[in-house]
Amino acid sequence: MLVTSVSTARLPAAFAPMTDPASTAQPAAAALWDTEFLTELRRDMTRFAELQLRDRASAEDAVQEALADAMAGARQFAGRSAVKTWVLSILRHKIIDQIRSRTRTINISSLAGDTDDGADDFDALFTASGHWRAEDIPRAWADPEASLSQQQFWAVFDVCLHDLPDNTARVFMMREHLGFDTPEICQTLGISSNNCWVILHRARMQLRLCLEKRWFGADVGSRKEVR
Amino acid sequence: MLSCKEVTRLLSDAEERPLELRERVALRLHLLICHGCTNFRRQLIFLRRSARRYFGRDEGGTP
């Protein structure tokens, strides 16, 4: 649910955590008063917003607005991770708002450059007749399931996401993280379905290649041992 | 017959839209005889799982 901004009159008169011995649930503001928790949360939120918006200033705006809404909210939570989940969902809406308002000013031709059908970097992986080149043919990855529980894998995944070109990343994030379906992405960004699919295809090709190179490739055996 | 290049695009599109019957048949035939594309398909599935886990973990804590 979208949390609407609340006037400052609703902020607690006493800027201090409220304690209710009768229950363990507390308003979000109580958890957010913990400086350490807030610092870490803000850092995670900024990183998260930056990944979507690709622009530090917009990311910080979104984080600031989300925290302001969260502080003013009166919902009760039984634990910090519940607060975090909720605050991040507010942030997600702020990010969506930013994307929507920003695309009204986006120069469509800058997106068009990214959707050039046929001018695909990944053409180099295939022969003229469209078969995989021998050196690029996908090889089976050794135990991908095990990677999901390795910290190092996620660090690599993070790098691969950041390596995506901005326009590609934006569409991929909208699809895979914000959960937009294709028509919504097309409408928001003003591109055709086919353009959208081309971009998603590129994103997947690049991510797959990145993971193969940086994680599943033959020379990363030693890295896999780190837990 | 589909080329591998066309197959990689089709496998990605399969996550976005329902494939037509002829596309599904052609895809299946290709995958039967092409281990490269079969691996690619598995890797796309893994990629989707990882992306979902990655974003899911962002909500609950750093991965």
Short mmCIF file of C-alpha atoms in Angstrom, two decimals, chain A residues 5-196:
data_model
loop_
_atom_site.label_atom_id
_atom_site.label_comp_id
_atom_site.label_asym_id
_atom_site.label_seq_id
_atom_site.Cartn_x
_atom_site.Cartn_y
_atom_site.Cartn_z
CA SER A 5 2.91 11.82 3.43
CA VAL A 6 1.65 12.89 6.79
CA SER A 7 1.80 16.42 8.09
CA THR A 8 4.40 17.19 10.71
CA ALA A 9 1.65 17.72 13.26
CA ARG A 10 1.45 13.98 13.53
CA LEU A 11 5.08 13.53 14.56
CA PRO A 12 5.39 12.37 18.15
CA ALA A 13 5.55 15.27 20.59
CA ALA A 14 8.25 13.47 22.49
CA PHE A 15 10.96 12.44 20.03
CA ALA A 16 11.75 9.38 22.04
CA PRO A 17 10.98 5.70 21.71
CA MET A 18 7.65 4.72 23.16
CA THR A 19 7.65 1.69 25.38
CA ASP A 20 4.62 -0.34 26.18
CA PRO A 21 5.34 -3.06 28.71
CA ALA A 22 2.13 -4.81 27.71
CA SER A 23 3.37 -5.66 24.22
CA THR A 24 6.59 -6.18 22.31
CA ALA A 25 5.25 -4.36 19.26
CA GLN A 26 6.46 -0.82 18.82
CA PRO A 27 5.92 1.91 16.30
CA ALA A 28 8.50 2.01 13.50
CA ALA A 29 9.81 5.27 14.90
CA ALA A 30 11.07 3.43 17.98
CA ALA A 31 13.35 1.20 15.93
CA LEU A 32 14.42 4.11 13.76
CA TRP A 33 15.60 6.04 16.81
CA ASP A 34 18.37 3.51 17.21
CA THR A 35 21.22 5.37 15.54
CA GLU A 36 23.14 2.25 14.61
CA PHE A 37 20.11 0.60 13.07
CA LEU A 38 19.18 3.78 11.22
CA THR A 39 22.69 4.29 9.86
CA GLU A 40 22.85 0.77 8.53
CA LEU A 41 19.33 0.95 7.16
CA ARG A 42 19.99 4.26 5.43
CA ARG A 43 23.12 2.84 3.87
CA ASP A 44 21.28 -0.22 2.56
CA MET A 45 18.42 1.92 1.30
CA THR A 46 20.75 4.29 -0.53
CA ARG A 47 22.59 1.43 -2.17
CA PHE A 48 19.31 -0.14 -3.17
CA ALA A 49 17.86 3.13 -4.55
CA GLU A 50 21.06 3.92 -6.41
CA LEU A 51 20.97 0.58 -8.15
CA GLN A 52 17.53 1.45 -9.49
CA LEU A 53 17.91 5.14 -10.16
CA ARG A 54 21.58 5.27 -11.14
CA ASP A 55 21.90 8.76 -9.74
CA ARG A 56 23.04 9.53 -6.21
CA ALA A 57 20.98 12.68 -5.72
CA SER A 58 17.69 11.06 -6.73
CA ALA A 59 18.52 8.04 -4.62
CA GLU A 60 19.11 10.20 -1.56
CA ASP A 61 15.86 12.08 -2.18
CA ALA A 62 13.93 8.84 -2.35
CA VAL A 63 15.58 7.55 0.82
CA GLN A 64 14.88 10.78 2.67
CA GLU A 65 11.21 10.79 1.71
CA ALA A 66 10.83 7.14 2.59
CA LEU A 67 12.38 7.63 6.03
CA ALA A 68 10.22 10.69 6.67
CA ASP A 69 7.11 8.66 5.87
CA ALA A 70 8.32 5.81 8.03
CA MET A 71 9.02 8.09 10.98
CA ALA A 72 5.53 9.52 10.79
CA GLY A 73 3.88 6.14 10.45
CA ALA A 74 2.01 4.74 13.38
CA ARG A 75 2.12 1.06 12.42
CA GLN A 76 3.38 -1.33 15.05
CA PHE A 77 6.17 -3.81 14.41
CA ALA A 78 7.43 -6.66 16.49
CA GLY A 79 11.00 -6.55 15.31
CA ARG A 80 13.68 -4.69 13.39
CA SER A 81 13.61 -6.83 10.30
CA ALA A 82 9.86 -6.23 10.00
CA VAL A 83 10.52 -2.50 10.21
CA LYS A 84 13.22 -2.79 7.58
CA THR A 85 10.99 -4.73 5.19
CA TRP A 86 8.27 -2.15 5.59
CA VAL A 87 10.57 0.84 5.15
CA LEU A 88 12.01 -0.74 2.02
CA SER A 89 8.54 -1.18 0.59
CA ILE A 90 7.91 2.54 1.15
CA LEU A 91 11.22 3.20 -0.58
CA ARG A 92 10.19 1.05 -3.50
CA HIS A 93 7.13 3.25 -4.03
CA LYS A 94 9.23 6.40 -3.82
CA ILE A 95 11.57 4.94 -6.44
CA ILE A 96 8.66 4.11 -8.71
CA ASP A 97 7.37 7.67 -8.31
CA GLN A 98 10.79 9.00 -9.26
CA ILE A 99 11.01 6.77 -12.31
CA ARG A 100 7.56 7.83 -13.45
CA SER A 101 8.13 11.55 -13.00
CA ARG A 102 11.57 11.36 -14.52
CA THR A 103 10.56 9.57 -17.68
CA ARG A 104 8.41 12.52 -18.65
CA THR A 105 11.62 14.40 -19.22
CA ILE A 106 13.76 11.59 -20.57
CA ASN A 107 14.88 12.12 -24.09
CA ILE A 108 13.31 9.18 -25.87
CA SER A 109 16.12 9.01 -28.37
CA SER A 110 18.53 8.19 -25.58
CA LEU A 111 16.51 5.07 -24.95
CA ALA A 112 16.22 4.37 -28.65
CA GLY A 113 19.98 4.11 -28.86
CA ASP A 114 19.80 1.22 -26.48
CA THR A 115 17.17 -0.62 -28.47
CA ASP A 116 18.87 -0.81 -31.82
CA ASP A 117 17.72 -4.13 -33.14
CA GLY A 118 20.57 -6.02 -34.70
CA ALA A 119 23.36 -3.82 -33.38
CA ASP A 120 23.81 -6.31 -30.63
CA ASP A 121 27.13 -6.65 -28.85
CA PHE A 122 26.40 -10.30 -28.33
CA ASP A 123 26.51 -11.00 -32.06
CA ALA A 124 30.18 -11.70 -31.49
CA LEU A 125 29.29 -14.90 -29.60
CA PHE A 126 27.71 -16.42 -32.71
CA THR A 127 28.87 -17.41 -36.15
CA ALA A 128 27.35 -15.83 -39.24
CA SER A 129 24.78 -18.62 -39.37
CA GLY A 130 23.78 -18.03 -35.76
CA HIS A 131 25.45 -20.98 -34.03
CA TRP A 132 27.47 -20.57 -30.88
CA ARG A 133 31.15 -20.02 -31.56
CA ALA A 134 33.15 -22.93 -30.16
CA GLU A 135 34.89 -20.78 -27.53
CA ASP A 136 31.63 -19.18 -26.39
CA ILE A 137 29.31 -22.15 -26.25
CA PRO A 138 27.70 -22.28 -22.80
CA ARG A 139 29.25 -24.94 -20.59
CA ALA A 140 27.48 -26.51 -17.68
CA TRP A 141 28.12 -24.60 -14.47
CA ALA A 142 29.41 -26.60 -11.55
CA ASP A 143 26.88 -26.69 -8.72
CA PRO A 144 25.20 -23.31 -9.17
CA GLU A 145 22.86 -24.09 -6.27
CA ALA A 146 25.79 -24.06 -3.86
CA SER A 147 26.74 -20.55 -4.98
CA LEU A 148 23.54 -19.10 -3.62
CA SER A 149 24.78 -19.64 -0.09
CA GLN A 150 28.17 -18.07 -0.66
CA GLN A 151 28.79 -14.44 0.29
CA GLN A 152 31.39 -14.07 -2.44
CA PHE A 153 28.89 -15.06 -5.09
CA TRP A 154 26.56 -12.24 -4.08
CA ALA A 155 29.40 -9.75 -4.18
CA VAL A 156 30.09 -10.86 -7.75
CA PHE A 157 26.40 -10.70 -8.60
CA ASP A 158 26.34 -7.15 -7.28
CA VAL A 159 29.27 -6.21 -9.49
CA CYS A 160 27.59 -7.76 -12.53
CA LEU A 161 24.40 -5.80 -11.90
CA HIS A 162 26.34 -2.57 -11.60
CA ASP A 163 28.16 -3.34 -14.83
CA LEU A 164 24.95 -3.20 -16.83
CA PRO A 165 24.55 -0.06 -18.94
CA ASP A 166 22.15 2.39 -17.29
CA ASN A 167 19.20 1.99 -19.63
CA THR A 168 19.52 -1.78 -19.62
CA ALA A 169 19.75 -1.86 -15.85
CA ARG A 170 16.72 0.34 -15.47
CA VAL A 171 14.49 -1.95 -17.50
CA PHE A 172 15.88 -5.06 -15.85
CA MET A 173 15.26 -3.62 -12.39
CA MET A 174 11.76 -2.56 -13.26
CA ARG A 175 11.03 -6.07 -14.45
CA GLU A 176 12.87 -8.24 -12.00
CA HIS A 177 12.79 -6.22 -8.88
CA LEU A 178 9.99 -3.70 -8.97
CA GLY A 179 7.82 -6.38 -10.56
CA PHE A 180 6.49 -4.32 -13.45
CA ASP A 181 5.11 -6.37 -16.28
CA THR A 182 6.11 -5.57 -19.85
CA PRO A 183 3.13 -3.34 -20.72
CA GLU A 184 3.78 -1.25 -17.60
CA ILE A 185 7.44 -0.84 -18.48
CA CYS A 186 6.57 0.10 -22.05
CA GLN A 187 4.02 2.63 -20.93
CA THR A 188 6.26 4.15 -18.27
CA LEU A 189 9.29 4.45 -20.52
CA GLY A 190 7.48 5.06 -23.78
CA ILE A 191 9.07 2.16 -25.64
CA SER A 192 7.58 -0.70 -27.62
CA SER A 193 7.18 -4.24 -26.27
CA ASN A 194 9.78 -5.50 -28.67
CA ASN A 195 12.28 -2.86 -27.57
CA CYS A 196 11.59 -3.86 -24.01
#
